[in-house]
mmCIF file with all atom_site columns, C-alpha atoms in Angstrom:
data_model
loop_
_atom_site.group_PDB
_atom_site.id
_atom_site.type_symbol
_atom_site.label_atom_id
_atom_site.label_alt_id
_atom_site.label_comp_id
_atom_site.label_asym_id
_atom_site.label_entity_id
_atom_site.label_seq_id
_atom_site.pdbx_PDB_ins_code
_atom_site.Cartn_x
_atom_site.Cartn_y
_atom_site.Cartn_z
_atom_site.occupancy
_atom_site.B_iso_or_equiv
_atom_site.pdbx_formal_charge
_atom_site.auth_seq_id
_atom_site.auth_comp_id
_atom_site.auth_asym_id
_atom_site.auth_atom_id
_atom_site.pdbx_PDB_model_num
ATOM 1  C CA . UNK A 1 1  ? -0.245  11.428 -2.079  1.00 0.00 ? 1  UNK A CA 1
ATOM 2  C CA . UNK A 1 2  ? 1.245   8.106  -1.612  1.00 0.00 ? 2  UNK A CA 1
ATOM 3  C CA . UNK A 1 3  ? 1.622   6.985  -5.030  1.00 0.00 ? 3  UNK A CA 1
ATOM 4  C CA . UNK A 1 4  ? 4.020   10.302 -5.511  1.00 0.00 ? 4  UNK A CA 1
ATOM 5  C CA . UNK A 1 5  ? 6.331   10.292 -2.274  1.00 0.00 ? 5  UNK A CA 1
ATOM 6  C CA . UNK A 1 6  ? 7.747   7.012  -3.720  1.00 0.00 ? 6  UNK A CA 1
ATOM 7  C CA . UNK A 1 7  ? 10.493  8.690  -6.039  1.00 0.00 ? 7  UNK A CA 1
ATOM 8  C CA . UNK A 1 8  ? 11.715  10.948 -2.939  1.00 0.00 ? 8  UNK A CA 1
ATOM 9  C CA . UNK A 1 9  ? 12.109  7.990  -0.776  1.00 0.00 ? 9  UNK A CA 1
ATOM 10 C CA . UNK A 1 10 ? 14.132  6.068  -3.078  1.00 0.00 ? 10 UNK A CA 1
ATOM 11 C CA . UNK A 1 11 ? 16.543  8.061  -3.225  1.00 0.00 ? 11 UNK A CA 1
ATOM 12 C CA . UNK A 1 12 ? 16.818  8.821  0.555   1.00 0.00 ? 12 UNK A CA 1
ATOM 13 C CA . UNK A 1 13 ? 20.066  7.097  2.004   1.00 0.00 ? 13 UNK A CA 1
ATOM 14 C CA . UNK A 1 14 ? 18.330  6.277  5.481   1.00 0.00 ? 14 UNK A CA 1
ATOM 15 C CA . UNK A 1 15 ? 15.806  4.279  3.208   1.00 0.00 ? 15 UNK A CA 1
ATOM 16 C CA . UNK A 1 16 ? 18.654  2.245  1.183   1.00 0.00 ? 16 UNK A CA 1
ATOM 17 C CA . UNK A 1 17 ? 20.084  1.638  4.526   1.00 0.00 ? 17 UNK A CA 1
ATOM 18 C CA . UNK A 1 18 ? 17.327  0.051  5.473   1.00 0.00 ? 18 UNK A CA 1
ATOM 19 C CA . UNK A 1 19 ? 16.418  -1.790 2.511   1.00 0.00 ? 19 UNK A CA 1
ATOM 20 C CA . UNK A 1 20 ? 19.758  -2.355 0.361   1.00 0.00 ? 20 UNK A CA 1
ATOM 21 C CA . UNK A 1 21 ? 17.697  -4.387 -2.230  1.00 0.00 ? 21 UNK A CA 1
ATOM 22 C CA . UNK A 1 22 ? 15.893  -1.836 -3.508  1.00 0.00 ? 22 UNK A CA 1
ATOM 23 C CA . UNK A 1 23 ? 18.913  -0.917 -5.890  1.00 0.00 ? 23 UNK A CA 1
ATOM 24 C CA . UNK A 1 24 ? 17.381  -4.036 -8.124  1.00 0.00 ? 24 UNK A CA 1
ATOM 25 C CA . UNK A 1 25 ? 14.948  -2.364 -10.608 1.00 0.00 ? 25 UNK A CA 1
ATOM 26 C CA . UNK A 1 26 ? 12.569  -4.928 -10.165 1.00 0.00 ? 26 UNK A CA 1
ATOM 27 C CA . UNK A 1 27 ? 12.236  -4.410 -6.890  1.00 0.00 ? 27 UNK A CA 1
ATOM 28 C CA . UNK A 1 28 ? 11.935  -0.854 -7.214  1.00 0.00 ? 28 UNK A CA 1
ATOM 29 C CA . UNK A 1 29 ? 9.186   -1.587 -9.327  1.00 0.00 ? 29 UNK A CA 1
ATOM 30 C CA . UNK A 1 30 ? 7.283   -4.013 -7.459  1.00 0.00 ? 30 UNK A CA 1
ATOM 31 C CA . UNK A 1 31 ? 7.519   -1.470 -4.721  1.00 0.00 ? 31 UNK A CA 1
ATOM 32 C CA . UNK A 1 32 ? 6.227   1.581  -6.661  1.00 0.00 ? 32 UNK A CA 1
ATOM 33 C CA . UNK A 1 33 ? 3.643   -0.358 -8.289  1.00 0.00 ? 33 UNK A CA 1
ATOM 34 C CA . UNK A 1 34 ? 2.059   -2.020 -5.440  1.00 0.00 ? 34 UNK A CA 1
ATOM 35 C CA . UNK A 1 35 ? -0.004  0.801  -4.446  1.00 0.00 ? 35 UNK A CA 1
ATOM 36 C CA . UNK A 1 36 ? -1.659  0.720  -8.436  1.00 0.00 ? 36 UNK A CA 1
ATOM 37 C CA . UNK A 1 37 ? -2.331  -2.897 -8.335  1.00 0.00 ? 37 UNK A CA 1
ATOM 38 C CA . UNK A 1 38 ? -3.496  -2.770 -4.772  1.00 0.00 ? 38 UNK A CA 1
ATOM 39 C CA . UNK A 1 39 ? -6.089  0.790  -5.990  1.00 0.00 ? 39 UNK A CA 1
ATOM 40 C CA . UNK A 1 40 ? -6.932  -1.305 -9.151  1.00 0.00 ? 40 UNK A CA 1
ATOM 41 C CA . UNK A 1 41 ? -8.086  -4.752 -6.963  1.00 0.00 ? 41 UNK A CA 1
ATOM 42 C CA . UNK A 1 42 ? -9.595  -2.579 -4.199  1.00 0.00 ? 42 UNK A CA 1
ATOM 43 C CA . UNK A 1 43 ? -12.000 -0.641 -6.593  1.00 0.00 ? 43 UNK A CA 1
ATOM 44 C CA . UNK A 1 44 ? -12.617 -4.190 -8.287  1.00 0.00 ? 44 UNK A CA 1
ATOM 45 C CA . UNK A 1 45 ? -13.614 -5.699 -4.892  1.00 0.00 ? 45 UNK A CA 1
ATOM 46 C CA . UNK A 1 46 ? -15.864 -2.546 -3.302  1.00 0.00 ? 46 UNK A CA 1
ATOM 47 C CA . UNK A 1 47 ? -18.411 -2.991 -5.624  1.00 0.00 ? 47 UNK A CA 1
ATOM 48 C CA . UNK A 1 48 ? -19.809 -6.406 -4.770  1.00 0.00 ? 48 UNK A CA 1
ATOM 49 C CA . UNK A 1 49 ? -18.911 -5.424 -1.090  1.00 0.00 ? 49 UNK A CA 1
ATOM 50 C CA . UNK A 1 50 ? -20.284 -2.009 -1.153  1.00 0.00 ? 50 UNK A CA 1
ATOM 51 C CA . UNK A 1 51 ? -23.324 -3.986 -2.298  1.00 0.00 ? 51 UNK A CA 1
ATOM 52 C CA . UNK A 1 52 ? -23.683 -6.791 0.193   1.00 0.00 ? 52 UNK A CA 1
ATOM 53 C CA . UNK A 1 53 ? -22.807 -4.396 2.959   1.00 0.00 ? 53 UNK A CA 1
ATOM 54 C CA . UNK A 1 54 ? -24.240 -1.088 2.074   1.00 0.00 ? 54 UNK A CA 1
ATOM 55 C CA . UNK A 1 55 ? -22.568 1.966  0.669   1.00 0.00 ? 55 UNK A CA 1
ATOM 56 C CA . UNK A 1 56 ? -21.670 3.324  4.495   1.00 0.00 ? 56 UNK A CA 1
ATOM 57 C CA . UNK A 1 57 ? -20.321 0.190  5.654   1.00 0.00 ? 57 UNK A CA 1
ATOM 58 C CA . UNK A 1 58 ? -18.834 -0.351 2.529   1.00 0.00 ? 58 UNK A CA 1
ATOM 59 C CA . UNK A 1 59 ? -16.970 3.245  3.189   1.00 0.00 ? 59 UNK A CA 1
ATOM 60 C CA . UNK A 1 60 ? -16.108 2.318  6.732   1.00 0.00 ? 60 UNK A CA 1
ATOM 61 C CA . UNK A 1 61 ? -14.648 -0.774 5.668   1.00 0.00 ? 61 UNK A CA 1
ATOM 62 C CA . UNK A 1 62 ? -12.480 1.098  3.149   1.00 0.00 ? 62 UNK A CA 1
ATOM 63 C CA . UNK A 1 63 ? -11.561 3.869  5.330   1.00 0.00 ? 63 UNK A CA 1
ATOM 64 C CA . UNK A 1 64 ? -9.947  0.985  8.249   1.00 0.00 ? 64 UNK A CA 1
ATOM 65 C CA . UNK A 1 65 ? -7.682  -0.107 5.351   1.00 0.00 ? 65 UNK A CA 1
ATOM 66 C CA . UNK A 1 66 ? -7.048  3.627  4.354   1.00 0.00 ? 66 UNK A CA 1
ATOM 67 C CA . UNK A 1 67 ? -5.792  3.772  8.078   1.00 0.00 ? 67 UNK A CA 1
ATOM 68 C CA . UNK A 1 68 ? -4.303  0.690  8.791   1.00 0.00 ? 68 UNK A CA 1
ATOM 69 C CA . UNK A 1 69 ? -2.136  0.319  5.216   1.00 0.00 ? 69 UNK A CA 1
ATOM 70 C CA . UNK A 1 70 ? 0.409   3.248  6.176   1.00 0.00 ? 70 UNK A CA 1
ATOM 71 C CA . UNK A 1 71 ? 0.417   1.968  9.721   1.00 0.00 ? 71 UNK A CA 1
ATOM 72 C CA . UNK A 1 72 ? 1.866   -1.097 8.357   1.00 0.00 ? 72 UNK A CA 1
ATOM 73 C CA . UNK A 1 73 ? 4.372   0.532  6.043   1.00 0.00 ? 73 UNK A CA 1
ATOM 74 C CA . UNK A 1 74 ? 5.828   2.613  8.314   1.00 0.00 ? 74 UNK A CA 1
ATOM 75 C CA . UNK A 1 75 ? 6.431   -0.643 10.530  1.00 0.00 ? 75 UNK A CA 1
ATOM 76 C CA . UNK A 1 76 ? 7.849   -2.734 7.948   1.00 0.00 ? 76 UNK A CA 1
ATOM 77 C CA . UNK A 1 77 ? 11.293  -4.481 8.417   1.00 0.00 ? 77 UNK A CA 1
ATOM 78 C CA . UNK A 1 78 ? 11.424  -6.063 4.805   1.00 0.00 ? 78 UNK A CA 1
ATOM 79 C CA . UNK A 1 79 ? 10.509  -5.734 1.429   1.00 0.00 ? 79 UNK A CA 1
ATOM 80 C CA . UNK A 1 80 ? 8.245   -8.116 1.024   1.00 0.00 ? 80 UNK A CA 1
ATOM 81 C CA . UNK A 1 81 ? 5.883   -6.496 4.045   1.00 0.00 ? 81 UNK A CA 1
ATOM 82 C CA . UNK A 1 82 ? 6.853   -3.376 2.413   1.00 0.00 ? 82 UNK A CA 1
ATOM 83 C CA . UNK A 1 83 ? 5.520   -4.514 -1.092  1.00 0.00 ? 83 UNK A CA 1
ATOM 84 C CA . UNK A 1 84 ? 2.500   -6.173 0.483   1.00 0.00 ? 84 UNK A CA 1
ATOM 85 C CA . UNK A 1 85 ? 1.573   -3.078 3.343   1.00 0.00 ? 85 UNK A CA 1
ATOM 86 C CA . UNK A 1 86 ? 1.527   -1.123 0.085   1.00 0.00 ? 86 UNK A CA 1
ATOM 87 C CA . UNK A 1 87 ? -0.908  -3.176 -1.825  1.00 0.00 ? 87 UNK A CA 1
ATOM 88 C CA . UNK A 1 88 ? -3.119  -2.576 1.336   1.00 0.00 ? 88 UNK A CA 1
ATOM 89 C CA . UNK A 1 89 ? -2.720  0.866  1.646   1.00 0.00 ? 89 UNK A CA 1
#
């Protein structure tokens, strides 16, 4: 779900309002690709976690960032905590 609001919210003037340097491509980019970089390093890391701490931990553990990650983005003020609560998420 998160990985296809992005292109909606782009285009929403309250959102350029709020961050006016998201008319640089690359910065559109960074943003919509956080999320994909952040899935791709998150799968890379459960698997020696998921194996120290068990598979349920391991779950818990990803659920809290499942949580906490659109917690963040919705109280971001810039784009680089925007970029970063992303990767999270």
């Amino acid at each position: 779900y998160s990985t296809g609001v992005v292109a909606g919210l782009l285009v929403l003037d309250s959102f350029q309002s709020d961050f006016p340097q998201m008319e640089d491509p690359v910065a559109k980019g960074a943003f919509a690709a956080s999320i994909i970089l952040g899935a791709m390093v998150g799968s890379l890391v459960n698997f020696p976690v998921s194996d120290r701490l068990g598979r349920k931990r391991g779950l818990l553990l990803t659920n809290l960032f499942f949580i906490c990650g659109p917690v963040f983005v919705s109280q971001s003020v810039s784009l680089l905590q925007l970029v970063v609560a992303r990767f999270f998420t």
